[in-house]
Amino acid sequence: MPPHTSHPLIAFEHSDFLVAIKPAGLSFHQEAGEAGFVEVLRQALGGMPLWPVHRLDKLTSGLLLFAKNAEAARYFGDAFAEHRINKYYLAISDKKPSKKQGWIKGAMEKGRGGSWRLSRDGELKAATQFFSYGDMLYGQRLFILRPLSGRTHQLRVALKSLGSPILGDERYGGTPADRGYLHAWALDFDYQGEQQRILLAPETGLAFQDLEAQLAKIAAPWNLPWPK
């Protein structure tokens, strides 16, 4: 679904919700006295009441869903809890993964300095499905990721566990770059009986500039043969 608004921070707007465009490098909430994306968006929209129903890491760009009223917020909260909202991400790594597609499963455990790691045992289970494509410039590889849970740093830890940390994600061993190469690419969900599919390619990042031909072949993430 193409953007339905000309506002630079909004990809799609409905009477009950909007899908915003978060830039890379901006925290979700206020950090160290600097306004976070939620505050920036509210100010840009003239103080409009907004209910964030999920979040993105500081390094991640892309689509974020906000409810415009409490009733819609409850609906989306339930929809996320019941896995009725599909999220798809793009990531780039310059390191070859241990496998090219499939599942990444484990339990999330806190490590040192705010980092996380995957383990076999634990209560915070995480599951991610992915495909990867290796015919990019400079030996880089594109990943399309579909998280089936919403753990902190889940996708970043998942790719590290494959031996392919995200380009620019130095916390998890990624090669330094002009940005962290993780982008919230698409959302797919039902709202009041109407299917909503919003897709937005990344707009910044030198390594993302090579994606046009790749993404044209894929067309849309919901068309891929994801495991049932």
XYZ file of C-alpha atoms in Angstrom:
228
model
C 0.000 0.000 0.000
C 1.543 3.362 -0.994
C 1.683 6.275 1.441
C -1.676 8.055 1.878
C -0.220 11.282 3.219
C 2.322 13.911 2.258
C 3.598 14.399 5.824
C 7.311 13.433 5.954
C 6.881 11.436 9.180
C 3.726 9.520 8.208
C 3.477 6.627 5.745
C -0.250 5.941 6.174
C -3.101 7.508 8.139
C -6.484 6.095 9.203
C -9.114 7.741 11.395
C -8.135 5.391 14.271
C -4.403 4.933 13.721
C -1.376 6.064 11.781
C 1.838 4.448 10.612
C 4.811 6.708 11.209
C 8.314 6.683 9.713
C 11.060 6.593 12.332
C 14.541 7.675 11.208
C 17.606 5.647 12.144
C 19.637 6.927 15.087
C 16.721 8.464 17.013
C 15.626 6.905 20.293
C 12.001 5.876 20.695
C 11.618 7.704 24.021
C 13.513 10.665 25.475
C 17.169 9.848 26.141
C 19.827 11.927 27.907
C 17.634 15.020 27.728
C 17.017 14.684 23.992
C 13.499 14.254 22.637
C 12.646 10.776 21.400
C 10.666 9.912 18.295
C 7.335 9.739 20.126
C 7.746 13.320 21.353
C 9.037 14.540 17.974
C 6.030 13.009 16.218
C 3.490 14.435 18.665
C 5.000 17.908 18.316
C 5.027 17.631 14.513
C 1.326 16.736 14.615
C 0.374 19.642 16.847
C 0.137 17.663 20.075
C -2.166 14.969 18.682
C -2.872 12.241 21.293
C -1.022 9.089 20.247
C -0.784 5.614 21.774
C 2.385 3.744 20.716
C 1.573 0.042 20.405
C 5.089 -1.267 19.652
C 8.565 0.235 19.414
C 11.840 0.237 17.482
C 15.441 0.357 18.672
C 17.428 3.556 18.276
C 19.446 2.228 15.328
C 16.354 0.938 13.474
C 14.453 2.977 10.895
C 11.036 2.378 9.422
C 7.368 1.817 10.133
C 5.803 2.311 13.566
C 2.125 1.875 14.371
C 0.362 4.384 16.659
C -3.265 4.291 17.785
C -5.197 7.576 17.866
C -7.573 6.584 20.661
C -7.733 4.220 23.629
C -10.114 1.793 21.928
C -7.792 1.337 18.952
C -4.842 0.979 21.336
C -6.608 -1.902 23.095
C -7.393 -3.525 19.747
C -3.785 -3.369 18.599
C -2.488 -4.473 21.997
C -4.625 -7.601 21.734
C -3.653 -8.096 18.087
C 0.058 -8.021 18.906
C -0.435 -10.374 21.865
C -2.318 -12.813 19.618
C 0.241 -12.552 16.769
C -2.300 -11.079 14.341
C 0.035 -8.322 13.169
C 2.858 -9.339 10.844
C 6.011 -7.220 10.865
C 8.751 -7.557 8.255
C 12.249 -6.111 8.434
C 15.197 -5.613 6.100
C 18.755 -6.008 7.347
C 22.194 -6.064 5.756
C 25.290 -7.887 6.948
C 28.732 -8.163 5.386
C 29.314 -11.581 6.956
C 28.087 -14.945 5.675
C 25.414 -16.632 7.822
C 25.610 -20.192 9.101
C 22.401 -20.921 7.138
C 20.580 -19.064 4.369
C 16.974 -19.275 5.548
C 14.718 -20.783 8.171
C 14.137 -20.241 11.875
C 16.167 -18.636 14.646
C 14.842 -19.733 18.024
C 16.011 -19.486 21.612
C 15.556 -17.746 24.911
C 16.683 -14.147 25.373
C 19.038 -13.567 28.299
C 20.530 -10.311 29.534
C 24.255 -9.966 29.005
C 26.672 -7.229 29.966
C 26.193 -3.526 29.386
C 22.603 -3.706 28.186
C 23.220 -6.381 25.568
C 21.265 -9.609 25.131
C 22.095 -13.114 23.955
C 20.309 -16.261 22.842
C 20.364 -19.345 25.038
C 18.682 -22.740 24.997
C 16.954 -22.321 28.337
C 14.989 -19.410 29.743
C 11.547 -17.877 29.963
C 11.838 -15.099 27.357
C 11.381 -17.207 24.240
C 12.109 -15.581 20.880
C 11.400 -16.848 17.377
C 12.314 -15.290 14.031
C 11.875 -16.500 10.467
C 14.185 -15.259 7.721
C 15.331 -15.433 4.124
C 18.690 -14.156 2.889
C 20.028 -13.103 -0.502
C 23.723 -12.931 -1.306
C 24.018 -11.179 -4.671
C 24.647 -7.659 -3.368
C 27.624 -5.395 -3.922
C 30.805 -5.852 -1.877
C 29.791 -9.328 -0.728
C 26.999 -8.017 1.462
C 23.876 -10.055 2.162
C 20.271 -8.916 2.457
C 18.053 -10.472 5.125
C 14.267 -10.356 5.247
C 13.156 -11.011 8.804
C 9.787 -11.851 10.297
C 9.790 -11.823 14.114
C 7.116 -13.960 15.757
C 7.808 -12.439 19.168
C 8.749 -8.945 20.285
C 11.813 -9.199 22.518
C 14.331 -6.411 23.086
C 17.113 -6.527 20.452
C 15.589 -9.762 19.117
C 16.551 -9.346 15.456
C 19.985 -7.970 16.247
C 20.734 -10.943 18.497
C 19.223 -13.374 15.980
C 21.556 -12.293 13.195
C 24.553 -12.294 15.510
C 23.701 -15.902 16.395
C 23.957 -16.767 12.675
C 27.410 -15.211 12.487
C 26.011 -12.290 10.477
C 25.737 -9.281 12.786
C 23.942 -6.322 11.255
C 26.145 -3.868 9.409
C 26.656 -0.830 11.653
C 25.478 -2.638 14.815
C 28.744 -2.452 16.735
C 27.119 -3.550 20.012
C 26.644 -7.013 18.514
C 29.835 -7.220 16.472
C 28.732 -5.521 13.276
C 31.199 -3.729 11.032
C 31.132 0.070 11.594
C 29.011 1.886 9.004
C 27.157 5.131 8.352
C 24.044 3.742 10.119
C 22.655 0.553 11.608
C 21.262 -1.461 8.703
C 17.967 -2.641 10.175
C 14.732 -1.253 8.727
C 11.090 -1.947 9.629
C 9.941 -2.528 6.064
C 6.301 -3.625 6.172
C 3.201 -4.187 8.310
C 0.343 -6.546 7.471
C -2.789 -6.729 9.634
C -6.570 -6.678 9.694
C -8.453 -3.735 11.177
C -12.238 -3.894 11.493
C -12.486 -6.439 8.703
C -10.231 -4.557 6.298
C -6.736 -5.761 5.453
C -4.019 -3.150 5.846
C -0.682 -3.643 4.104
C 1.858 -0.851 4.401
C 5.316 -1.120 2.872
C 8.125 1.439 2.816
C 11.667 0.966 1.496
C 14.535 2.544 3.469
C 15.375 6.096 2.478
C 18.844 6.499 4.018
C 22.059 4.476 4.119
C 24.696 3.875 1.464
C 24.365 0.080 1.628
C 20.583 0.275 1.225
C 20.988 2.077 -2.121
C 21.673 -1.265 -3.821
C 18.287 -2.707 -2.820
C 15.984 -1.546 -5.596
C 16.590 -4.496 -7.927
C 16.479 -7.001 -5.062
C 13.212 -5.692 -3.672
C 11.647 -5.557 -7.134
C 12.232 -9.322 -7.454
C 10.635 -9.993 -4.061
C 7.762 -7.498 -4.579
C 6.255 -7.897 -1.098
C 7.242 -9.914 1.977
C 3.807 -11.477 2.474
C 4.264 -13.250 -0.887
C 7.290 -15.210 0.327
C 6.872 -18.903 1.297
C 7.105 -18.423 5.057
C 6.982 -21.644 7.109
C 3.587 -22.407 8.613
